[in-house]
């Protein structure tokens, strides 16, 4: 299994039902004890339930909330079926987080028969109502019924949990504009045609308290010095920094904070990982889960290309770089583990080559986690966001780097699109195929060999990986990676290689001019205000939950409420 591969494990289904059942019993207990469930002492009236309760399905993992709420309303509370269905739909809303089909939850019907027979009955009934409606609107369109069913027929009958979430929710959203468009135009196209008003966008955000104040107090201080402290709870105020883009003192202060963060992180790496890095080098960082679609392999090919250029002309001047790649691999994902092995092997060769010196280092940041992110992100100069266009739903690391004064090299994917829109495309290093180009290539067929034959630097890098140049102990070590890249790469690494290498050259050019680099950094920070989770949550509140957001502080969980 690979690539967030969905594993239909019985234990996982039990866990999902357990958390759903416990949550719903708590929700209903609280609803009944409140003054909203009418005065009837015998039975609670649930008419007002959707006005007082919102259940946001964060991906399909809590999808069982839909049949469980139906079960409680119909079987326990004796609410009429159609009424219960209206209440359920008005209460639930679904956020989609991935477009990769292999990651979607599709549970075998046999597992439901064994563990949740009543929920299976309810799902069948809901599906029947849903298909009756589709059949009435599209008479004779049998294929549409098959595509839209919650039950997938085949060798193993399965329940498509995403379809259950869509029919059982009054709102469905993606997490960046481009992702929400893909949700409407491809993933749930048929459902969008049926109920266009259901579909929304809610672009993700990050909390400025953790991702600016807490992890980068130096930067927060120089910002507050210029525009006051209100930006902490209203990040859009960062726009005020646009007035200081040509302010020499501010440019100097921003650059100074970055240099201090770099020195601090360099010291941390030396202390904990015994690696010495050049703090005046460009800190080029890609930290995220290891996945084929995130294309850490493209980053590796760039590192090898830089290495080969230094080797073939050691006297030439190069912009020094420290390439840091960090992230965890899922336990069963063999390719992801091989990618980590490749990164460390490339590092072993490059970092010990005397011809290279401190001009290039490749570091794998092990055990990447939030606490390490809080250290590396404020120290980064370059943020790599290089997924194949149309595969990264949103990403949030991209936003963390932007607010912390790194420049982004990236594809037009996920929230990168909106980051480029906010800051101006010329203030990010955007490269590579757009979604339309990827779709066109899918139609004509992606031929990796064609790129391999045409691009000498790419061919050389692949031949080195293939021949064991980076794994002299075990020359065949990376044959699975090379074979995948050459013959079945769904994410088209080679197709973007040339544009990526060229774009990295532009990064080098700008980095050699520190003043212009820092001005671009300031513009990026000033335009990052949209990417606050405060804005995101406000939009969920108003446009999905039907409540006005409130800034009232609630007591922390360790303190009793009145």
XYZ file of C-alpha atoms in Angstrom:
562
model
C 0.000 0.000 0.000
C 1.186 3.534 -0.717
C 0.260 7.176 -1.022
C -2.082 7.586 2.012
C -3.447 4.325 0.732
C -6.820 3.535 2.287
C -6.623 0.335 4.330
C -10.010 -1.194 5.168
C -9.022 -2.432 8.615
C -11.723 -3.559 11.023
C -10.012 -1.873 13.977
C -10.094 1.448 12.146
C -13.841 1.171 11.496
C -14.431 0.371 15.191
C -12.409 3.435 16.182
C -14.339 5.662 13.796
C -17.683 4.417 15.082
C -16.579 4.702 18.711
C -15.644 8.398 18.442
C -18.786 9.197 16.407
C -21.172 7.406 18.803
C -19.623 9.010 21.888
C -19.713 12.490 20.319
C -23.322 12.207 19.162
C -24.551 10.967 22.548
C -22.835 13.967 24.133
C -24.325 16.380 21.577
C -27.845 15.007 22.123
C -27.514 14.985 25.917
C -26.494 18.645 25.819
C -29.272 19.560 23.392
C -31.899 17.902 25.609
C -30.685 19.536 28.813
C -30.782 22.970 27.164
C -33.960 25.059 26.929
C -34.233 24.493 23.157
C -35.845 21.079 22.948
C -39.404 22.415 23.455
C -41.424 22.074 26.655
C -42.880 18.590 26.040
C -41.620 16.609 29.071
C -42.105 13.244 27.350
C -40.307 13.777 24.076
C -37.776 16.325 22.876
C -38.714 18.204 19.735
C -35.781 18.173 17.326
C -37.046 20.901 14.949
C -34.482 23.360 16.343
C -31.585 20.861 16.394
C -29.832 22.238 13.225
C -30.120 25.780 14.629
C -28.248 24.790 17.768
C -25.889 22.071 16.498
C -23.395 21.962 13.633
C -21.447 18.803 12.816
C -18.493 19.506 10.527
C -17.224 16.277 8.957
C -13.471 16.813 8.781
C -12.765 14.440 5.852
C -14.738 11.155 5.637
C -13.452 9.705 8.927
C -16.535 10.844 10.914
C -18.961 9.970 8.063
C -20.735 7.466 10.312
C -22.239 10.542 12.037
C -24.814 10.586 9.242
C -26.331 7.087 9.750
C -25.730 7.307 13.531
C -27.716 10.550 13.834
C -30.446 8.973 11.677
C -30.444 5.897 13.915
C -30.819 7.966 17.099
C -33.552 10.205 15.656
C -35.589 7.405 14.052
C -35.040 4.380 16.320
C -34.536 6.033 19.702
C -36.317 9.392 19.494
C -39.098 8.134 17.173
C -38.782 11.037 14.762
C -40.410 10.542 11.359
C -37.853 9.293 8.747
C -38.178 12.171 6.275
C -38.069 14.728 9.106
C -34.985 13.002 10.553
C -33.292 13.142 7.145
C -33.948 16.890 6.823
C -32.560 17.462 10.336
C -29.485 15.359 9.572
C -28.719 17.162 6.309
C -29.177 20.589 7.897
C -26.854 19.621 10.760
C -23.984 18.052 8.808
C -21.461 19.613 6.445
C -18.473 17.930 4.797
C -14.942 19.161 4.132
C -13.033 17.230 1.463
C -9.254 16.995 1.925
C -7.922 14.944 -0.962
C -8.563 14.261 -4.644
C -6.355 11.142 -4.793
C -8.790 8.253 -5.359
C -6.689 5.682 -3.491
C -6.923 7.734 -0.287
C -10.747 7.759 -0.158
C -12.443 5.544 2.411
C -14.328 2.664 0.792
C -15.457 0.135 3.375
C -16.424 -3.431 2.428
C -20.159 -4.022 2.936
C -19.263 -7.347 4.582
C -17.525 -5.479 7.414
C -20.637 -3.368 8.016
C -22.851 -6.478 8.005
C -20.708 -7.847 10.808
C -20.093 -4.718 12.891
C -22.845 -2.189 12.120
C -25.846 -3.988 10.573
C -28.397 -1.281 11.478
C -26.185 1.448 10.008
C -25.897 -0.588 6.822
C -29.713 -0.819 6.595
C -29.927 2.965 7.051
C -27.235 3.593 4.414
C -29.097 1.354 1.941
C -32.333 3.270 2.578
C -30.641 6.680 2.221
C -28.953 5.528 -0.981
C -32.280 4.330 -2.393
C -33.914 7.736 -1.730
C -30.918 9.454 -3.317
C -30.917 7.215 -6.427
C -34.704 7.596 -6.824
C -34.197 11.348 -7.019
C -31.351 11.013 -9.549
C -33.404 8.580 -11.676
C -36.354 10.987 -11.702
C -34.126 13.856 -12.890
C -32.123 11.782 -15.394
C -34.450 9.036 -16.705
C -32.619 6.093 -18.288
C -29.135 7.327 -17.307
C -28.016 4.054 -15.692
C -24.330 4.962 -15.758
C -25.044 8.116 -13.765
C -26.824 6.013 -11.125
C -23.803 3.718 -10.925
C -21.385 6.656 -10.631
C -23.435 8.395 -7.947
C -24.389 5.445 -5.764
C -23.085 5.246 -2.208
C -22.686 1.513 -2.820
C -19.997 0.459 -5.296
C -20.830 -2.834 -6.983
C -18.071 -5.240 -8.013
C -16.055 -8.223 -6.797
C -16.255 -6.693 -3.306
C -19.251 -4.460 -2.616
C -18.084 -1.272 -0.919
C -19.515 1.812 0.741
C -18.102 5.037 -0.694
C -17.948 7.239 2.395
C -17.330 10.443 0.427
C -20.611 9.923 -1.485
C -22.391 9.320 1.842
C -20.964 12.605 3.158
C -22.092 14.550 0.083
C -25.694 13.285 0.126
C -25.951 13.687 3.931
C -24.625 17.265 4.108
C -26.077 20.695 3.301
C -22.616 22.054 2.426
C -19.538 20.492 0.845
C -16.257 22.374 0.635
C -12.700 22.090 -0.606
C -9.799 23.772 1.181
C -8.354 26.078 -1.528
C -10.048 27.669 -4.534
C -8.344 25.451 -7.134
C -9.158 22.361 -5.028
C -12.814 23.368 -4.651
C -12.992 23.817 -8.429
C -11.564 20.310 -8.939
C -14.098 18.980 -6.406
C -16.926 20.517 -8.474
C -15.582 19.738 -11.954
C -14.183 16.257 -11.463
C -14.285 14.480 -8.052
C -17.986 15.193 -7.362
C -19.001 16.502 -10.799
C -22.279 14.548 -10.898
C -23.229 15.735 -7.399
C -22.418 19.338 -8.314
C -24.790 19.105 -11.312
C -27.479 17.783 -8.959
C -27.008 20.364 -6.146
C -24.698 23.199 -7.222
C -25.663 25.372 -4.232
C -24.162 22.791 -1.839
C -20.598 23.374 -3.004
C -18.349 26.013 -1.445
C -14.710 26.943 -0.962
C -13.007 27.585 2.362
C -9.329 28.299 1.793
C -7.261 26.947 4.698
C -5.398 29.212 7.099
C -2.827 28.992 9.874
C -2.913 30.488 13.358
C -0.681 33.576 13.591
C -0.293 33.076 17.352
C 1.693 29.840 16.908
C 3.118 30.417 13.426
C 4.316 33.999 13.874
C 4.354 35.191 17.509
C 5.386 31.997 19.226
C 7.873 30.623 16.673
C 9.285 33.921 15.367
C 9.190 36.552 18.145
C 12.009 38.525 16.461
C 9.981 39.023 13.280
C 6.773 39.732 15.238
C 8.670 42.489 17.100
C 9.997 44.286 14.017
C 6.499 44.116 12.488
C 4.815 45.458 15.655
C 7.391 48.277 15.765
C 6.076 49.491 12.400
C 2.323 48.771 12.471
C 1.376 48.114 16.119
C 0.099 44.858 17.610
C -3.427 44.553 16.211
C -2.256 42.313 13.336
C -2.068 39.452 15.863
C -5.866 39.106 15.826
C -6.431 40.718 12.403
C -3.706 39.439 10.099
C -5.022 41.457 7.136
C -3.346 44.449 8.806
C 0.012 43.121 7.574
C -0.933 45.008 4.372
C 0.270 48.137 6.206
C 3.833 46.832 5.759
C 3.592 47.711 2.048
C 4.386 51.297 3.105
C 7.800 50.146 4.358
C 9.034 48.092 1.389
C 11.614 50.778 0.549
C 12.384 51.696 4.159
C 16.110 50.914 4.543
C 15.932 50.437 8.317
C 13.027 47.994 7.998
C 14.735 46.075 5.183
C 17.817 45.788 7.388
C 15.778 44.667 10.444
C 13.892 41.961 8.523
C 17.147 40.618 7.050
C 18.787 40.702 10.491
C 15.985 38.671 12.111
C 16.275 36.056 9.340
C 20.047 35.816 9.817
C 19.620 35.381 13.586
C 17.046 32.628 13.028
C 19.439 30.909 10.609
C 22.347 31.051 13.070
C 20.106 29.659 15.805
C 18.889 26.785 13.632
C 22.424 26.041 12.423
C 23.511 25.761 16.062
C 20.543 23.472 16.786
C 21.455 21.176 13.867
C 25.068 21.036 14.989
C 24.107 20.222 18.572
C 21.412 17.610 17.844
C 22.463 16.114 14.522
C 26.218 16.788 14.481
C 25.968 18.425 11.059
C 27.857 21.638 10.369
C 26.183 23.958 7.875
C 27.131 27.277 6.318
C 24.785 29.872 7.882
C 25.395 32.308 5.018
C 24.126 29.742 2.490
C 20.565 29.790 1.174
C 18.400 27.645 3.458
C 16.333 25.738 0.898
C 13.615 23.814 2.744
C 11.019 21.197 1.794
C 9.249 19.853 4.875
C 6.043 17.822 4.513
C 4.954 14.167 4.529
C 6.949 12.040 2.086
C 4.657 11.326 -0.892
C 5.145 10.769 -4.587
C 2.696 13.588 -5.411
C 4.673 16.095 -3.292
C 7.654 15.314 -5.534
C 10.568 15.272 -3.124
C 12.208 13.401 -6.044
C 12.147 16.585 -8.145
C 14.034 18.317 -5.321
C 16.561 15.436 -5.296
C 17.113 15.795 -9.053
C 17.842 19.501 -8.568
C 20.348 18.714 -5.800
C 22.117 16.196 -8.040
C 22.106 18.672 -10.943
C 23.682 21.389 -8.756
C 26.281 18.871 -7.573
C 27.157 17.883 -11.137
C 27.513 21.545 -12.137
C 29.888 22.235 -9.251
C 31.897 19.099 -10.060
C 32.282 19.952 -13.731
C 33.455 23.527 -13.001
C 34.728 23.713 -9.384
C 36.355 27.154 -9.863
C 33.121 28.843 -10.965
C 31.229 30.837 -8.319
C 28.017 29.221 -7.085
C 25.318 30.513 -4.757
C 25.849 28.322 -1.663
C 22.821 26.241 -0.612
C 21.816 24.041 2.257
C 19.001 21.829 0.963
C 16.930 20.491 3.840
C 14.246 17.883 3.256
C 12.171 16.591 6.135
C 9.076 14.480 6.657
C 7.739 11.115 7.750
C 6.689 8.201 5.563
C 3.610 6.059 6.254
C 4.700 2.673 7.701
C 3.470 0.616 4.722
C 4.593 3.015 1.965
C 7.696 1.411 0.441
C 8.364 4.075 -2.190
C 8.287 6.849 0.439
C 10.892 4.992 2.502
C 13.077 4.562 -0.582
C 12.817 8.314 -1.207
C 14.152 8.979 2.313
C 16.975 6.522 1.636
C 17.774 8.351 -1.612
C 17.873 11.735 0.144
C 20.283 10.478 2.833
C 22.432 8.693 0.215
C 22.704 11.818 -1.943
C 23.654 13.746 1.192
C 26.357 11.243 2.049
C 28.053 11.709 -1.338
C 27.633 15.478 -1.681
C 28.408 16.432 1.936
C 31.705 14.520 1.891
C 33.018 15.687 -1.476
C 36.010 18.030 -0.968
C 35.428 19.685 -4.366
C 32.051 20.890 -3.143
C 33.121 22.322 0.220
C 30.414 24.343 1.945
C 28.741 25.390 -1.307
C 26.199 22.571 -1.222
C 24.832 20.409 1.573
C 21.874 18.034 1.530
C 20.355 17.353 4.956
C 17.476 15.017 5.821
C 15.624 16.440 8.840
C 14.577 13.349 10.745
C 11.502 13.071 12.960
C 9.863 16.121 11.396
C 7.015 17.283 13.646
C 5.356 20.550 14.759
C 8.067 21.349 17.330
C 10.771 21.012 14.644
C 8.667 22.996 12.159
C 8.571 25.848 14.676
C 12.386 25.919 14.533
C 13.103 25.380 10.819
C 10.373 27.534 9.222
C 11.544 30.874 10.703
C 15.075 30.055 9.447
C 14.087 29.194 5.859
C 14.995 31.369 2.857
C 13.272 29.238 0.219
C 10.060 27.239 0.621
C 9.517 24.350 -1.810
C 5.869 23.675 -2.766
C 6.332 21.569 -5.879
C 3.447 19.074 -6.104
C 2.067 18.203 -9.537
C -0.639 20.776 -10.329
C -4.030 19.432 -9.228
C -2.810 17.073 -6.487
C -2.225 19.164 -3.329
C -5.632 20.123 -1.913
C -4.283 23.217 -0.180
C -1.141 22.789 1.866
C -0.586 24.927 4.951
C 3.209 24.765 5.272
C 3.292 27.073 2.228
C 1.445 29.718 4.312
C 3.692 29.254 7.366
C 6.803 29.912 5.269
C 5.230 32.970 3.629
C 4.368 34.686 6.913
C 7.849 33.843 8.265
C 9.784 35.562 5.484
C 10.729 32.763 3.080
C 10.170 33.064 -0.668
C 8.240 30.274 -2.394
C 9.252 28.166 -5.372
C 6.155 26.291 -6.416
C 3.659 25.046 -8.942
C 0.199 26.531 -9.475
C -1.351 24.076 -7.022
C -3.325 24.247 -3.792
C -3.141 27.551 -1.931
C 0.022 28.527 -3.886
C -2.404 29.880 -6.503
C -4.001 32.263 -3.995
C -0.620 33.174 -2.464
C 0.548 34.244 -5.937
C -2.698 36.154 -6.418
C -2.286 38.009 -3.112
C 1.433 38.868 -3.458
C 1.634 39.069 -7.256
C 2.873 36.147 -9.342
C 6.187 37.941 -9.930
C 6.884 37.784 -6.166
C 6.830 33.990 -6.053
C 8.936 31.630 -8.149
C 6.117 29.925 -10.046
C 7.061 27.225 -12.563
C 5.823 24.172 -14.389
C 2.612 22.735 -15.756
C -0.764 24.155 -14.768
C -3.756 21.857 -14.180
C -4.776 22.296 -17.855
C -1.291 21.236 -19.033
C -1.380 18.142 -16.816
C -4.814 17.206 -18.207
C -3.576 17.738 -21.783
C -0.572 15.513 -21.075
C -2.862 12.840 -19.630
C -4.821 12.884 -22.888
C -1.778 12.631 -25.152
C 0.133 10.335 -22.790
C 3.120 11.145 -20.579
C 6.342 9.694 -21.968
C 9.141 10.003 -19.398
C 11.750 8.588 -21.778
C 11.259 11.495 -24.182
C 12.402 13.933 -21.441
C 15.217 11.571 -20.405
C 16.541 11.481 -23.987
C 16.187 15.235 -24.570
C 17.659 16.666 -21.336
C 21.340 15.757 -20.755
C 21.451 16.943 -17.112
C 18.333 14.919 -16.275
C 19.734 11.849 -18.029
C 23.007 12.160 -16.127
C 21.229 12.437 -12.753
C 19.010 9.424 -13.443
C 21.986 7.383 -14.698
C 23.882 8.206 -11.493
C 20.975 7.076 -9.288
C 20.541 3.998 -11.470
C 24.224 2.968 -11.613
C 24.761 3.115 -7.857
C 26.806 6.343 -7.817
C 24.893 7.296 -4.650
C 24.748 3.723 -3.295
C 28.175 2.132 -3.993
C 27.553 -0.570 -1.311
C 24.352 -1.594 -3.082
C 24.290 -0.487 -6.739
C 20.717 -1.759 -7.391
C 19.381 0.020 -4.307
C 17.264 2.577 -6.169
C 16.030 0.511 -9.128
C 12.415 0.780 -7.889
C 12.624 4.583 -7.902
C 14.228 4.735 -11.365
C 11.755 2.210 -12.754
C 8.839 4.215 -11.364
C 10.168 7.513 -12.754
C 10.844 6.017 -16.198
C 7.765 3.842 -16.674
C 4.885 4.604 -14.300
C 5.213 8.025 -12.747
C 1.658 9.328 -12.200
C 3.080 12.661 -11.033
C 5.186 13.503 -14.089
C 8.428 14.490 -12.342
C 10.446 14.695 -15.593
C 7.818 16.887 -17.300
C 8.513 19.721 -14.852
C 12.283 19.160 -14.449
C 13.487 21.647 -17.075
C 11.218 24.493 -15.899
C 12.138 23.752 -12.267
C 15.903 23.879 -12.846
C 15.512 27.125 -14.804
C 13.352 28.629 -12.050
C 15.924 27.615 -9.421
C 18.449 29.597 -11.470
C 16.242 32.674 -11.047
C 16.162 32.002 -7.289
C 20.001 32.030 -7.280
C 20.097 35.313 -9.219
C 17.828 37.089 -6.735
C 19.582 35.629 -3.682
C 22.824 37.275 -4.870
C 21.060 40.629 -4.395
C 20.131 40.573 -0.680
C 18.340 43.929 -0.715
C 16.007 42.969 -3.584
C 15.484 39.522 -2.016
C 14.443 41.104 1.297
C 12.088 43.567 -0.438
C 10.351 40.571 -2.009
C 10.224 38.913 1.418
C 8.554 42.002 2.912
C 5.996 42.089 0.094
C 5.199 38.396 0.732
C 4.762 38.939 4.475
C 2.579 41.999 3.816
C 0.334 39.957 1.511
C -0.024 36.880 3.741
C -2.945 38.222 5.805
C -5.594 36.217 3.949
C -4.006 32.989 5.196
C -5.005 33.368 8.834
C -7.202 30.613 10.279
C -9.208 33.427 11.898
C -10.473 34.355 8.423
C -11.103 30.703 7.527
C -13.105 30.014 10.705
C -15.096 33.223 10.247
C -16.122 31.987 6.775
C -17.149 28.549 8.078
C -19.182 30.238 10.825
C -21.066 32.615 8.539
C -21.417 30.540 5.390
C -21.835 26.983 6.717
C -22.773 26.948 10.419
C -25.000 30.027 10.285
C -23.530 31.746 13.351
C -21.771 35.064 13.816
C -18.142 34.513 14.821
C -17.258 35.745 18.280
C -13.902 36.768 19.785
C -15.023 35.802 23.287
C -12.309 33.887 25.100
C -13.416 30.576 26.528
C -11.583 29.205 29.581
C -8.838 26.672 28.794
C -9.848 22.998 29.201
C -7.959 22.658 32.519
C -10.172 25.298 34.168
C -13.764 24.565 35.197
C -16.464 26.616 33.443
C -18.980 28.486 35.598
